[in-house]
Amino acid sequence: MTTKFIIYGLMGFIMEILWTGVISLLNRDFTLRAYTYLWMFPIYGLAVFMEPVYQAAEHLPFVMRGIIYMSLIFCAEYLAGFLLERGVGKCPWDYSGASASVYGFIRLDYAPVWFSVGLFYEFIYFNLFPLIM
């Protein structure tokens, strides 16, 4: 479980670096500045607890699975942001300026991103982990 937690956390780090780098490019920042927060490693690592969901949802159509994963990721992101704000006084990400923001903790317009990330993690679970574990 610890190894999978680390792999999920590192994959999340990599995805976030790529995501923010692409956003820099789209904003015409050709330095391609990319970043993440150390808090994100354990948050992405918590995907290890999604594995029973992957197993239970395996028989469902991919759209239904993606919606389930997206919903759970939104819940985890909201809860993590809320707890960080309460625990350390600040949530590292602040979406309060976005029109699709929910209390600054999640952005509903990221639904396609979380839909895809959930399916990507599912793919890793079923296809990569059996090869390396």
C-alpha positions as MATLAB code, in Angstrom:
seq = 'MTTKFIIYGLMGFIMEILWTGVISLLNRDFTLRAYTYLWMFPIYGLAVFMEPVYQAAEHLPFVMRGIIYMSLIFCAEYLAGFLLERGVGKCPWDYSGASASVYGFIRLDYAPVWFSVGLFYEFIYFNLFPLIM';
ca = [
       0.000    0.000    0.000;
       2.860    2.378    0.801;
       4.459    1.849   -2.604;
       1.163    2.534   -4.387;
       0.606    5.648   -2.238;
       4.030    6.943   -3.347;
       3.371    6.108   -7.009;
      -0.048    7.822   -6.996;
       1.485   10.843   -5.231;
       4.347   11.120   -7.724;
       1.996   10.710  -10.689;
      -0.149   13.502   -9.290;
       2.917   15.720   -8.920;
       3.915   15.035  -12.524;
       0.403   15.663  -13.856;
       0.121   18.924  -11.939;
       3.508   20.146  -13.174;
       2.509   19.344  -16.770;
      -0.929   20.964  -16.297;
       0.440   24.218  -14.885;
       3.170   24.295  -17.535;
       0.578   23.993  -20.311;
      -1.486   26.750  -18.659;
       1.652   28.944  -18.724;
       2.045   28.243  -22.434;
      -1.610   29.082  -23.110;
      -1.085   32.336  -21.197;
       1.880   33.062  -23.491;
       4.434   32.626  -20.705;
       7.099   30.918  -22.773;
       9.210   30.195  -19.712;
       6.588   27.453  -19.167;
       6.587   28.061  -15.437;
       5.071   25.048  -13.729;
       4.433   24.410  -10.058;
       2.696   22.328   -7.455;
       2.422   22.303   -3.665;
       4.023   19.810   -1.298;
       0.576   19.249    0.184;
      -0.474   17.729   -3.135;
       1.758   14.675   -2.789;
      -0.231   13.082    0.054;
      -3.506   14.296   -1.431;
      -2.799   12.552   -4.747;
      -1.408    9.581   -2.836;
      -4.805    9.102   -1.219;
      -5.931    7.681   -4.565;
      -4.793    4.365   -3.098;
      -8.104    4.388   -1.222;
      -9.970    4.570   -4.547;
      -8.836    1.070   -5.487;
     -11.923   -0.654   -4.035;
     -14.030    1.774   -6.083;
     -12.108    0.814   -9.232;
     -12.862   -2.843   -8.523;
     -16.535   -2.258   -7.730;
     -17.092   -0.036  -10.779;
     -15.129   -2.171  -13.231;
     -18.282   -3.502  -14.931;
     -19.812   -0.042  -15.496;
     -19.511    1.949  -18.734;
     -16.477    4.247  -18.761;
     -18.647    7.387  -18.668;
     -20.322    6.236  -15.463;
     -16.957    5.281  -13.949;
     -15.496    8.655  -14.907;
     -18.411   10.478  -13.288;
     -18.005    8.456  -10.097;
     -14.253    9.131   -9.945;
     -14.710   12.805  -10.768;
     -17.271   13.177   -7.982;
     -15.022   11.475   -5.448;
     -12.043   13.590   -6.503;
     -14.126   16.763   -6.127;
     -15.143   15.622   -2.635;
     -11.528   14.859   -1.700;
     -10.297   18.177   -3.113;
     -12.969   20.126   -1.242;
     -12.321   18.281    2.016;
      -8.539   18.648    1.680;
      -8.837   22.380    0.958;
     -11.242   22.875    3.851;
      -9.037   20.945    6.289;
      -5.873   22.729    5.160;
      -7.521   26.106    5.610;
      -8.732   25.155    9.075;
      -5.541   23.349   10.077;
      -2.765   25.584    8.770;
      -4.728   28.747    8.071;
      -4.514   28.682    4.277;
      -5.457   26.433    1.407;
      -2.570   26.444   -1.105;
      -4.906   26.662   -4.081;
      -7.452   29.450   -4.175;
     -10.170   29.243   -6.784;
     -12.313   31.969   -5.227;
     -11.835   34.219   -8.264;
     -13.152   31.600  -10.679;
     -16.783   31.749  -11.732;
     -17.275   28.001  -11.253;
     -15.681   27.942   -7.803;
     -17.244   26.364   -4.742;
     -15.980   28.324   -1.719;
     -12.580   28.626   -3.404;
     -11.786   24.953   -2.797;
     -12.930   23.374   -6.075;
     -13.614   24.514   -9.620;
     -16.527   22.815  -11.318;
     -15.081   23.647  -14.736;
     -12.275   21.178  -13.899;
     -14.804   18.338  -14.174;
     -13.303   17.008  -17.440;
      -9.836   17.054  -15.887;
     -10.888   15.059  -12.812;
     -12.973   12.729  -14.989;
      -9.825   11.965  -17.012;
      -7.525   11.726  -13.995;
      -9.851    9.209  -12.356;
      -9.868    7.039  -15.466;
      -6.085    7.403  -15.806;
      -5.549    6.238  -12.214;
      -7.950    3.360  -12.877;
      -5.872    2.422  -15.937;
      -2.700    2.492  -13.827;
      -4.366    0.331  -11.185;
      -5.503   -2.358  -13.621;
      -2.590   -2.265  -16.086;
       0.593   -0.992  -14.442;
       0.366   -2.236  -10.874;
      -0.124   -5.911  -11.843;
       3.163   -5.675  -13.767;
       5.235   -4.060  -11.027;
       3.665   -5.344   -7.807;
];
